[in-house]
Coordinates of C-alpha atoms and ligand atoms in Angstrom, one line a residue:
X14 CA -65.0 -41.4 17.1
X15 CA -68.3 -42.5 18.4
X16 CA -68.2 -44.9 21.3
X17 CA -70.1 -47.9 20.3
X18 CA -73.2 -48.7 22.3
X19 CA -71.7 -52.0 23.4
X20 CA -68.9 -50.1 25.2
X21 CA -70.5 -50.3 28.7
X22 CA -71.1 -54.0 28.2
X23 CA -67.6 -54.5 27.0
X24 CA -66.2 -52.7 30.0
X25 CA -68.5 -54.8 32.2
X26 CA -67.3 -58.0 30.6
X27 CA -63.7 -56.9 31.0
X28 CA -64.3 -56.2 34.7
X29 CA -66.1 -59.5 34.9
X30 CA -63.0 -61.3 33.7
X31 CA -61.3 -59.9 36.8
X32 CA -64.2 -61.0 38.9
X33 CA -65.8 -57.6 39.4
X34 CA -69.2 -56.2 38.8
X35 CA -69.6 -52.5 38.8
X36 CA -72.0 -49.7 39.4
X37 CA -73.4 -47.9 36.3
X38 CA -71.7 -44.8 37.5
X39 CA -68.4 -46.6 37.7
X40 CA -68.8 -47.9 34.1
X41 CA -69.8 -44.6 32.8
X42 CA -66.7 -43.0 34.3
X43 CA -64.5 -45.7 32.8
X44 CA -66.1 -45.3 29.4
X45 CA -65.5 -41.6 29.6
X46 CA -61.9 -41.9 30.7
X47 CA -59.4 -40.8 28.1
X48 CA -57.7 -44.2 28.4
X49 CA -60.5 -46.5 29.3
X50 CA -58.3 -49.6 29.3
X51 CA -55.7 -48.0 31.4
X52 CA -58.2 -46.6 33.9
X53 CA -59.9 -50.0 34.1
X54 CA -56.6 -51.8 34.8
X55 CA -55.8 -49.2 37.5
X56 CA -59.2 -49.4 39.0
X57 CA -59.0 -53.2 39.2
X58 CA -55.6 -53.0 40.7
X59 CA -56.6 -50.5 43.3
X60 CA -59.9 -52.1 44.2
X61 CA -60.3 -53.2 47.8
X62 CA -59.3 -56.8 48.0
X63 CA -62.5 -58.2 49.4
X64 CA -64.7 -56.1 47.0
X65 CA -66.9 -57.8 44.5
X66 CA -68.2 -54.6 43.0
X67 CA -66.4 -51.5 41.8
X68 CA -68.0 -48.3 42.7
X69 CA -67.8 -44.9 41.1
X70 CA -65.6 -43.8 44.0
X71 CA -63.1 -46.6 43.2
X72 CA -62.9 -45.4 39.7
X73 CA -62.7 -41.8 40.6
X74 CA -59.9 -42.6 42.9
X75 CA -57.8 -43.8 40.0
X76 CA -59.0 -41.4 37.3
X77 CA -58.4 -38.4 39.5
X78 CA -55.2 -39.9 40.7
X79 CA -56.3 -39.5 44.3
X80 CA -54.3 -41.3 46.9
X81 CA -55.3 -44.9 46.8
X82 CA -56.5 -47.0 49.7
X83 CA -59.7 -48.0 51.2
X84 CA -62.5 -45.6 50.7
X85 CA -64.4 -44.0 53.5
X86 CA -67.9 -45.4 53.4
X87 CA -69.4 -42.2 54.8
X88 CA -67.6 -40.0 52.3
X89 CA -69.0 -42.3 49.6
X90 CA -72.5 -41.9 50.8
X91 CA -72.1 -38.2 50.5
X92 CA -70.3 -38.4 47.2
X93 CA -71.3 -35.9 44.5
X94 CA -73.5 -37.2 41.7
X95 CA -71.3 -38.0 38.8
X96 CA -72.6 -35.1 36.8
X97 CA -70.1 -33.0 38.7
X98 CA -67.3 -35.4 38.3
X99 CA -66.2 -35.6 34.7
X100 CA -65.0 -32.0 34.5
X101 CA -61.9 -33.4 33.0
X102 CA -63.8 -35.0 30.2
X103 CA -63.1 -32.8 27.2
X104 CA -66.1 -31.3 25.5
X105 CA -65.6 -33.7 22.7
X106 CA -67.0 -36.5 24.7
X107 CA -70.4 -34.9 24.5
X108 CA -70.8 -36.3 21.0
X109 CA -69.9 -39.8 22.0
X110 CA -71.4 -40.4 25.4
X111 CA -71.3 -44.1 26.3
X112 CA -74.8 -43.7 27.6
X113 CA -76.6 -42.6 24.5
X114 CA -80.2 -43.4 24.3
X115 CA -80.9 -45.4 21.2
X116 CA -78.6 -45.5 18.2
X117 CA -78.9 -45.0 14.5
X118 CA -78.7 -48.7 14.1
X119 CA -81.7 -49.0 16.3
X120 CA -80.4 -51.9 18.3
X121 CA -82.7 -51.0 21.1
X122 CA -86.1 -50.2 20.0
X123 CA -88.9 -48.8 22.1
X124 CA -91.5 -51.2 20.8
X125 CA -94.5 -50.0 22.4
X126 CA -95.6 -47.9 25.3
X127 CA -99.1 -48.4 26.3
X128 CA -101.2 -49.1 29.2
X129 CA -103.1 -52.2 28.3
X130 CA -106.6 -52.8 29.3
X131 CA -108.3 -56.0 30.2
X132 CA -109.8 -56.7 26.8
X133 CA -106.9 -55.6 24.7
X134 CA -103.4 -56.4 25.7
X135 CA -100.7 -57.2 23.3
X136 CA -101.1 -59.7 20.6
X137 CA -97.6 -61.1 20.6
X138 CA -94.3 -59.5 20.0
X139 CA -94.4 -59.5 16.3
X140 CA -97.5 -57.4 16.0
X141 CA -96.5 -55.2 18.9
X142 CA -93.2 -54.5 17.4
X143 CA -94.9 -53.0 14.4
X144 CA -97.1 -50.7 16.4
X145 CA -94.7 -48.1 17.7
X146 CA -91.1 -47.9 16.7
X147 CA -89.9 -45.0 18.7
X148 CA -86.4 -44.5 19.9
X149 CA -84.5 -45.4 16.8
X150 CA -83.9 -41.8 15.9
X151 CA -83.7 -40.5 19.4
X152 CA -80.8 -38.1 19.9
X153 CA -78.0 -39.0 22.2
X154 CA -78.3 -37.5 25.6
X155 CA -75.9 -34.8 26.5
X156 CA -73.1 -36.2 28.5
X157 CA -73.2 -33.5 31.1
X158 CA -76.8 -34.5 31.9
X159 CA -76.2 -38.1 32.2
X160 CA -74.7 -38.3 35.6
X161 CA -77.5 -36.7 37.6
X162 CA -80.1 -39.0 36.1
X163 CA -78.3 -42.2 36.9
X164 CA -77.7 -41.6 40.6
X165 CA -79.1 -44.4 42.6
X166 CA -80.2 -43.9 46.1
X167 CA -80.2 -47.3 47.9
X168 CA -82.3 -45.9 50.7
X169 CA -85.3 -45.5 48.4
X170 CA -85.2 -49.1 47.4
X171 CA -87.2 -51.9 48.8
X172 CA -87.5 -55.5 47.9
X173 CA -89.5 -58.0 50.0
X174 CA -90.0 -61.6 49.2
X175 CA -92.9 -63.7 50.4
X176 CA -94.1 -67.2 49.7
X177 CA -90.5 -68.2 49.3
X178 CA -90.4 -71.9 50.2
X179 CA -86.6 -72.3 49.7
X180 CA -85.4 -74.3 52.7
X181 CA -88.9 -75.0 53.9
X182 CA -89.7 -78.1 51.8
X183 CA -91.4 -80.6 54.1
X184 CA -92.6 -83.1 51.4
X185 CA -91.4 -86.6 51.5
X186 CA -93.2 -87.6 48.4
X187 CA -95.6 -89.8 50.4
X188 CA -99.3 -90.0 49.5
X189 CA -100.2 -88.3 52.8
X190 CA -98.3 -85.2 51.8
X191 CA -100.4 -84.9 48.7
X192 CA -103.4 -85.2 50.9
X193 CA -102.2 -82.2 53.0
X194 CA -101.3 -80.2 49.9
X195 CA -104.8 -80.6 48.4
X196 CA -106.5 -80.1 51.7
X197 CA -104.6 -76.8 52.1
X198 CA -105.5 -75.8 48.6
X199 CA -109.1 -76.5 49.2
X200 CA -109.3 -74.7 52.5
X201 CA -107.6 -71.6 51.2
X202 CA -109.5 -71.3 47.9
X203 CA -112.8 -72.2 49.6
X204 CA -112.1 -69.4 52.0
X205 CA -112.2 -67.0 49.1
X206 CA -115.5 -68.4 47.8
X207 CA -117.3 -68.8 51.1
X208 CA -119.1 -65.5 50.8
X209 CA -120.5 -66.2 47.4
X210 CA -122.6 -69.4 48.1
X211 CA -124.4 -70.9 51.0
X212 CA -122.0 -73.9 51.1
X213 CA -123.0 -77.3 52.4
X214 CA -120.5 -80.1 52.2
X215 CA -120.9 -83.0 49.8
X216 CA -122.0 -85.4 52.5
X217 CA -124.6 -83.0 53.9
X218 CA -126.0 -82.4 50.4
X219 CA -126.1 -86.1 49.7
X220 CA -128.1 -86.7 52.9
X221 CA -130.6 -83.9 52.2
X222 CA -133.9 -84.7 50.6
X223 CA -134.4 -83.7 46.9
X224 CA -135.7 -80.4 45.7
X225 CA -134.7 -77.0 47.1
X226 CA -131.6 -74.8 46.7
X227 CA -128.1 -75.9 47.4
X228 CA -124.6 -74.5 47.1
X229 CA -121.3 -76.3 47.2
X230 CA -117.6 -75.4 47.1
X231 CA -115.5 -78.1 45.6
X232 CA -112.4 -79.1 43.7
X233 CA -113.2 -80.2 40.2
X234 CA -112.6 -84.0 40.1
X235 CA -114.3 -84.8 36.8
X236 CA -115.8 -83.1 33.8
X237 CA -117.9 -85.2 31.4
X238 CA -120.3 -84.4 28.7
X239 CA -123.6 -86.3 28.9
X240 CA -125.2 -88.1 26.0
X241 CA -127.5 -85.1 25.6
X242 CA -124.6 -82.6 25.5
X243 CA -124.9 -81.2 29.0
X244 CA -121.9 -81.1 31.4
X245 CA -121.5 -83.2 34.4
X246 CA -119.0 -81.7 36.7
X247 CA -118.0 -83.6 39.8
X248 CA -117.0 -81.5 42.8
X249 CA -115.0 -82.9 45.7
X250 CA -114.7 -81.5 49.2
X251 CA -113.2 -82.9 52.3
X252 CA -116.2 -85.0 52.9
X253 CA -117.0 -86.5 49.6
X254 CA -117.9 -86.0 45.9
X255 CA -121.1 -84.6 44.5
X256 CA -122.3 -84.5 40.8
X257 CA -123.3 -81.1 39.4
X258 CA -125.0 -80.7 36.1
X259 CA -124.5 -77.7 33.9
X260 CA -127.2 -77.5 31.2
X261 CA -125.7 -76.8 27.7
X262 CA -128.2 -73.9 27.1
X263 CA -127.3 -72.0 30.2
X264 CA -125.1 -68.9 30.0
X265 CA -122.7 -70.5 32.5
X266 CA -122.1 -73.5 30.2
X267 CA -119.3 -71.3 28.7
X268 CA -117.6 -71.3 32.0
X269 CA -117.3 -75.1 31.9
X270 CA -114.9 -74.7 28.9
X271 CA -112.6 -72.9 31.2
X272 CA -112.5 -75.5 33.9
X273 CA -109.4 -77.4 34.7
X274 CA -109.1 -80.5 36.9
X275 CA -108.3 -79.8 40.5
X276 CA -109.3 -76.2 40.6
X277 CA -111.7 -75.0 43.3
X278 CA -115.0 -73.4 42.3
X279 CA -118.4 -72.7 43.9
X280 CA -121.7 -73.6 42.4
X281 CA -125.3 -72.8 43.4
X282 CA -128.5 -74.3 42.0
X283 CA -131.3 -76.7 42.8
X284 CA -131.2 -80.3 43.8
X285 CA -133.0 -82.9 41.7
X286 CA -136.1 -84.4 43.1
X287 CA -134.3 -87.5 44.2
X288 CA -131.5 -85.4 45.7
X289 CA -128.8 -87.1 43.6
X290 CA -127.7 -84.2 41.4
X291 CA -127.3 -80.5 41.7
X292 CA -128.5 -78.5 38.7
X293 CA -126.2 -75.5 38.5
X294 CA -127.5 -72.0 38.0
X295 CA -124.4 -70.1 39.1
X296 CA -120.7 -70.9 38.9
X297 CA -118.0 -68.9 40.7
X298 CA -114.3 -68.8 40.4
X299 CA -112.2 -67.5 43.3
X300 CA -111.1 -64.7 40.9
X301 CA -109.8 -61.2 41.3
X302 CA -112.3 -58.7 42.7
X303 CA -113.5 -56.4 39.9
X304 CA -112.7 -53.5 42.2
X305 CA -109.1 -54.5 42.7
X306 CA -106.8 -51.5 42.9
X307 CA -103.1 -52.2 42.5
X308 CA -100.5 -50.4 44.5
X309 CA -97.8 -48.3 42.9
X310 CA -94.4 -47.0 43.8
X311 CA -94.0 -43.5 45.3
X312 CA -91.4 -42.4 42.8
X313 CA -90.6 -42.9 39.1
X314 CA -88.6 -46.1 39.1
X315 CA -88.7 -49.1 36.7
X316 CA -88.2 -52.8 36.7
X317 CA -87.1 -54.9 33.7
X318 CA -89.1 -58.2 33.6
X319 CA -87.4 -61.0 31.7
X320 CA -87.1 -64.8 31.7
X321 CA -85.8 -67.7 29.8
X322 CA -82.2 -66.6 29.2
X323 CA -81.1 -70.2 28.3
X324 CA -77.4 -69.6 28.6
X325 CA -75.5 -72.7 27.4
X326 CA -77.8 -73.3 24.5
X327 CA -76.4 -72.8 21.0
X328 CA -79.4 -70.6 20.4
X329 CA -78.7 -68.3 23.4
X330 CA -78.7 -64.8 21.8
X331 CA -75.5 -63.5 23.3
X332 CA -75.4 -60.3 21.2
X333 CA -79.0 -59.4 22.0
X334 CA -78.2 -59.9 25.7
X335 CA -75.2 -57.7 25.5
X336 CA -77.2 -55.0 23.7
X337 CA -79.8 -55.2 26.5
X338 CA -77.1 -55.0 29.2
X339 CA -75.5 -52.1 27.4
X340 CA -78.8 -50.3 27.2
X341 CA -79.1 -50.7 30.9
X342 CA -76.0 -48.6 31.2
X343 CA -77.5 -45.8 29.2
X344 CA -79.4 -42.7 30.4
X345 CA -82.6 -44.0 29.0
X346 CA -82.4 -46.9 31.5
X347 CA -81.3 -44.7 34.4
X348 CA -84.4 -45.5 36.3
X349 CA -84.3 -49.2 35.7
X350 CA -83.3 -50.2 39.2
X351 CA -84.7 -53.7 39.3
X352 CA -84.3 -56.8 37.1
X353 CA -86.7 -59.7 37.7
X354 CA -85.8 -63.0 36.0
X355 CA -88.6 -65.6 36.0
X356 CA -86.7 -68.8 35.4
X357 CA -84.7 -70.8 32.9
X358 CA -81.4 -68.9 33.5
X359 CA -79.6 -71.7 31.7
X360 CA -80.4 -74.3 29.1
X361 CA -79.7 -77.2 31.5
X362 CA -78.8 -80.7 30.7
X363 CA -81.1 -83.6 29.8
X364 CA -84.2 -81.5 30.0
X365 CA -85.6 -82.7 26.7
X366 CA -84.6 -85.7 24.5
X367 CA -81.7 -84.9 22.1
X368 CA -81.1 -81.6 23.8
X369 CA -77.4 -82.3 24.1
X370 CA -77.1 -81.8 20.3
X371 CA -77.9 -78.2 20.7
X372 CA -75.7 -77.4 23.8
X373 CA -73.0 -74.8 23.6
X374 CA -71.9 -75.5 27.1
X375 CA -72.3 -79.1 28.2
X376 CA -71.6 -79.0 31.9
X377 CA -74.4 -77.6 34.0
X378 CA -72.1 -75.8 36.4
X379 CA -70.2 -74.3 33.5
X380 CA -73.6 -73.1 32.2
X381 CA -74.2 -71.2 35.5
X382 CA -70.7 -69.9 35.5
X383 CA -71.3 -68.5 32.0
X384 CA -74.7 -67.2 33.0
X385 CA -73.0 -65.4 35.9
X386 CA -70.6 -63.8 33.5
X387 CA -73.4 -62.5 31.4
X388 CA -75.1 -61.2 34.6
X389 CA -72.1 -59.2 35.3
X390 CA -72.7 -57.1 32.2
X391 CA -75.8 -55.8 34.0
X392 CA -75.0 -52.6 36.0
X393 CA -73.9 -53.6 39.5
X394 CA -76.4 -51.2 41.1
X395 CA -79.4 -53.0 39.7
X396 CA -81.2 -55.2 42.2
X397 CA -81.8 -58.6 40.7
X398 CA -84.3 -61.2 41.8
X399 CA -84.4 -64.6 40.2
X400 CA -86.5 -67.7 40.5
X401 CA -85.8 -71.1 38.8
X402 CA -87.6 -72.6 35.8
X403 CA -87.8 -76.1 34.4
X404 CA -84.4 -75.9 32.8
X405 CA -82.7 -74.9 36.0
X406 CA -80.8 -77.3 38.3
X407 CA -83.4 -77.5 41.0
X408 CA -86.1 -80.1 41.4
X409 CA -88.6 -80.0 38.6
X410 CA -91.7 -80.4 40.7
X411 CA -93.4 -77.2 41.8
X412 CA -93.0 -75.4 44.0
X413 CA -89.3 -75.3 43.0
X414 CA -87.0 -74.1 45.8
X415 CA -84.5 -71.4 44.9
X416 CA -81.0 -72.3 43.8
X417 CA -79.0 -74.2 46.3
X418 CA -75.7 -73.1 47.9
X419 CA -73.5 -74.6 45.3
X420 CA -75.3 -72.6 42.5
X421 CA -75.4 -69.5 44.6
X422 CA -71.7 -69.7 45.1
X423 CA -71.3 -69.7 41.4
X424 CA -73.6 -66.7 41.0
X425 CA -72.5 -64.5 43.8
X426 CA -70.9 -61.8 41.7
X427 CA -74.1 -59.8 41.3
X428 CA -75.5 -60.5 44.7
X429 CA -78.9 -61.4 43.1
X430 CA -81.7 -62.3 45.4
X431 CA -82.9 -65.9 44.9
X432 CA -86.4 -67.1 45.6
X433 CA -88.5 -70.1 44.9
X434 CA -90.8 -70.6 41.9
X435 CA -93.4 -69.2 42.5
X436 CA -92.6 -66.3 44.9
X437 CA -94.1 -62.9 45.6
X438 CA -91.6 -60.1 45.2
X439 CA -92.8 -56.7 46.4
X440 CA -90.7 -54.0 44.8
X441 CA -91.3 -50.5 46.3
X442 CA -94.8 -51.4 47.2
X443 CA -95.7 -53.2 44.0
X444 CA -96.3 -56.9 44.5
X445 CA -95.1 -59.0 41.6
X446 CA -96.1 -62.7 41.5
X447 CA -93.2 -64.4 39.8
X448 CA -93.9 -67.8 38.4
X449 CA -91.9 -69.6 35.7
X450 CA -95.0 -70.8 33.8
X451 CA -94.9 -74.5 33.1
X452 CA -98.7 -74.7 33.7
X453 CA -99.3 -72.3 30.8
X454 CA -98.6 -75.1 28.4
X455 CA -101.4 -77.0 30.1
X456 CA -103.8 -74.1 30.2
X457 CA -103.2 -73.5 26.5
X458 CA -103.6 -77.1 25.6
X459 CA -106.8 -77.5 27.6
X460 CA -108.7 -74.3 26.9
X461 CA -110.3 -73.0 23.7
X462 CA -108.0 -70.8 21.6
X463 CA -109.8 -67.6 22.4
X464 CA -109.2 -68.1 26.1
X465 CA -105.6 -69.1 26.0
X466 CA -103.0 -69.4 23.2
X467 CA -99.3 -69.1 22.6
X468 CA -99.9 -65.9 20.6
X469 CA -101.6 -64.4 23.6
X470 CA -99.9 -66.0 26.6
X471 CA -101.3 -63.3 28.9
X472 CA -104.8 -64.7 28.4
X473 CA -103.6 -68.0 29.8
X474 CA -102.2 -66.0 32.7
X475 CA -105.7 -64.4 33.2
X476 CA -107.0 -67.9 33.7
X477 CA -104.6 -68.6 36.5
X478 CA -105.5 -65.3 38.2
X479 CA -109.2 -66.2 37.9
X480 CA -108.5 -69.6 39.5
X481 CA -106.2 -68.0 42.0
X482 CA -103.7 -70.8 41.5
X483 CA -100.6 -70.9 39.3
X484 CA -100.8 -74.5 38.4
X485 CA -104.3 -75.9 39.1
X486 CA -104.2 -79.2 37.1
X487 CA -102.2 -82.0 38.6
X488 CA -100.7 -84.8 36.6
X489 CA -100.0 -83.4 33.2
X490 CA -97.0 -81.3 32.2
X491 CA -96.9 -79.7 35.5
X492 CA -95.3 -81.8 38.2
X493 CA -96.3 -81.0 41.7
X494 CA -94.3 -81.7 44.8
X495 CA -96.4 -82.5 47.9
X496 CA -95.9 -80.0 50.7
X497 CA -97.7 -79.4 53.9
X498 CA -98.9 -76.2 52.3
X499 CA -99.9 -75.4 48.7
X500 CA -97.5 -72.7 47.8
X501 CA -99.1 -72.4 44.4
X502 CA -102.3 -70.8 45.6
X503 CA -102.5 -67.1 44.8
X504 CA -103.4 -66.0 48.3
X505 CA -103.2 -62.2 47.8
X506 CA -104.0 -60.6 44.4
X507 CA -100.7 -59.4 43.0
X508 CA -100.3 -56.0 41.3
X509 CA -98.3 -57.7 38.6
X510 CA -98.1 -61.3 37.5
X511 CA -94.9 -62.2 35.7
X512 CA -94.3 -65.5 33.9
X513 CA -92.1 -66.8 31.1
X514 CA -91.6 -70.4 29.9
X515 CA -93.6 -70.3 26.6
X516 CA -91.1 -67.9 25.0
X517 CA -93.8 -65.6 23.8
X518 CA -94.2 -62.0 24.6
X519 CA -97.6 -60.9 25.7
X520 CA -99.1 -58.6 28.3
X521 CA -102.4 -57.2 29.3
X522 CA -104.5 -56.3 32.3
X523 CA -107.0 -58.5 34.0
X524 CA -109.1 -56.6 36.4
X525 CA -106.3 -54.1 36.9
X526 CA -103.7 -56.8 37.4
X527 CA -100.9 -56.5 34.8
X528 CA -100.0 -59.9 33.4
X529 CA -96.7 -60.1 31.6
X530 CA -95.2 -63.0 29.8
X531 CA -91.7 -61.9 29.0
X532 CA -90.4 -63.8 26.0
X533 CA -86.9 -65.2 25.9
X534 CA -83.2 -64.8 24.9
X535 CA -83.0 -68.0 22.9
X536 CA -83.6 -68.2 19.2
X537 CA -85.8 -70.9 17.8
X538 CA -84.5 -74.4 18.6
X539 CA -84.8 -77.4 16.3
X540 CA -87.6 -78.8 18.5
X541 CA -89.5 -75.5 18.4
X542 CA -89.2 -75.4 14.7
X543 CA -90.6 -78.9 14.4
X544 CA -93.6 -77.9 16.4
X545 CA -94.0 -74.4 14.9
X546 CA -93.1 -72.5 18.1
X547 CA -91.9 -69.1 16.9
X548 CA -90.3 -67.5 20.0
X549 CA -90.3 -63.8 20.8
X550 CA -86.6 -63.5 21.6
X551 CA -84.6 -60.4 22.7
X552 CA -87.5 -58.4 24.2
X553 CA -87.3 -56.7 27.5
X554 CA -90.5 -55.5 29.0
X555 CA -89.9 -52.4 31.2
X556 CA -92.4 -51.7 33.9
X557 CA -93.0 -48.3 35.4
X558 CA -93.5 -49.1 39.0
X559 CA -95.2 -45.8 39.7
X560 CA -97.9 -46.1 37.0
X561 CA -97.8 -49.9 36.0
X562 CA -97.4 -48.8 32.4
X563 CA -95.2 -51.0 30.2
X564 CA -92.7 -50.3 27.5
X565 CA -91.2 -53.2 25.5
X566 CA -87.8 -52.9 24.1
X567 CA -86.4 -55.1 21.4
X568 CA -82.7 -56.0 21.2
X569 CA -81.3 -57.9 18.3
Ligands
D5M7 O1 -90.1 -74.1 27.0 C1 -90.3 -73.4 25.8 C2 -91.6 -73.7 25.2 O2 -91.5 -74.7 24.3 C3 -92.7 -74.2 26.2 O3 -93.9 -73.8 25.7 C4 -92.5 -75.7 26.1 C5 -92.1 -75.9 24.7 N1 -91.1 -77.0 24.5 C6 -89.9 -76.8 24.2 N2 -89.2 -78.0 24.0 C7 -90.2 -78.9 24.2 C8 -90.1 -80.4 24.1 N3 -89.1 -81.0 23.8 N4 -91.3 -81.0 24.4 C9 -92.4 -80.3 24.7 N5 -92.5 -79.0 24.8 C10 -91.4 -78.3 24.5 P1 -88.7 -74.4 27.7 O4 -89.1 -74.6 29.1 O5 -87.9 -73.2 27.6 O6 -88.1 -75.5 27.0
FE8 FE1 -87.6 -71.5 28.7
ZN9 ZN1 -89.3 -73.1 30.7

């Protein structure tokens, strides 16, 4: 009898019901045991009282009927890889390994494996799914090979989190705090632009006589078209505001279409004879240097980049999630050692009008409890990092601090790392800027279709990289919390930019930076139907940290 693919997830769920997570090795061993249920019960009974996670050693103790008791941590570190362990597994198990890669039913499909370039990228999940459909006929891996591949060496791992403002919020909501936030934004973005133009401040330019060259770095405070169809862009710095005119027939007029309020740019040109206006010849964004070279990991290791799980919604795709979690237990996923979740863990309560009609779990804490149960299906040896989104129970205004103690208590089982939105997570040398993505709605609404659309969310992400700010425009969809520092500035160019929120899958490279919008685990809601949002649900982009290539897997 073939062991169904969901076996590992079923085992993980069963363990979860006893309050345990487990290593992949442990689950593999349980799945292979002749009497899985019996072994599971024994393992749970024998597990050290204070343990949250069952290890392979715990399981081996009961399967091999070794004397029970606390394991020796040193012995565990030296434990044999599990390829050597299941000698008791009859040969028959080779045909039904719980860790088979792909199934006949094609529940997990290798949607596409390509290294996108700046100009191409994906064009949304639907199209991408049609491109390559590998994996559906892949043979199951030989059980005797499985163990060695799934050995995880914690010493090789590294996760560092920067720009995490959790616990450092200073804002009181006073006007003065906004002044500091914007001052900080200006200073830091202006610092990136200083080498490009010969900057003089607004007051100095105002005071200078007409004619001659001038350059200025400023925050966009107004954009108007003139009666004759030119663009009047007002730039503000710490000393004042100065009007800059971009003629409609100049090549740079196209750049005006990309401007958002409150972003910081530099311009250069000539002053009008009366000195009252700057005619712009050049316009610069802080941008990513063209020569940017991303860092990569020193070994072949992968990270799954997901977001928008929306547990608690009637549309949460529990089956797809379990397929994904099961796949993580397979050999094919043996190198997936990190799981990054970019916000909207749960559906939340009262996020949108009439949302309660579509709730499966109505209490917010119960939603996190349920989410935590689903998280336990993920192998216990995968490092998880999560940031909040607009549906999560943290303040809505950005930057959003990471989950508070009460929520952490609920989600302790998997020992996930929790950071603010946004945060920079460096995984084995690869820096991943994680941001939930509420500003993407704004970028898509404001910019022309070709520059940003729901079908190509990564293009909207390119705009944020170009502006070196994750949420430039203030006062629209995106709510900003005043802080002494602007945590939304993209100080250092990341190697990977990971967002979610728009529920559309899309990825591509912008000047060598991989931008990934990761889709969702929620089927179309009534609201989304009413506004024609067709979500890409059940996709898991898998990133090779050593090459920055991506493979997208579909789970249904
Ligand atoms: O956002 C999912 C996507 O759908 C995102 O692009 C916003 C949009 N959305 C969803 N519901 C609404 C309502 N009620 N008003 C406006 N925009 C909406 P998520 O954060 O997952 O809800
Ligand atoms: Fe969402
Ligand atoms: Zn969202």
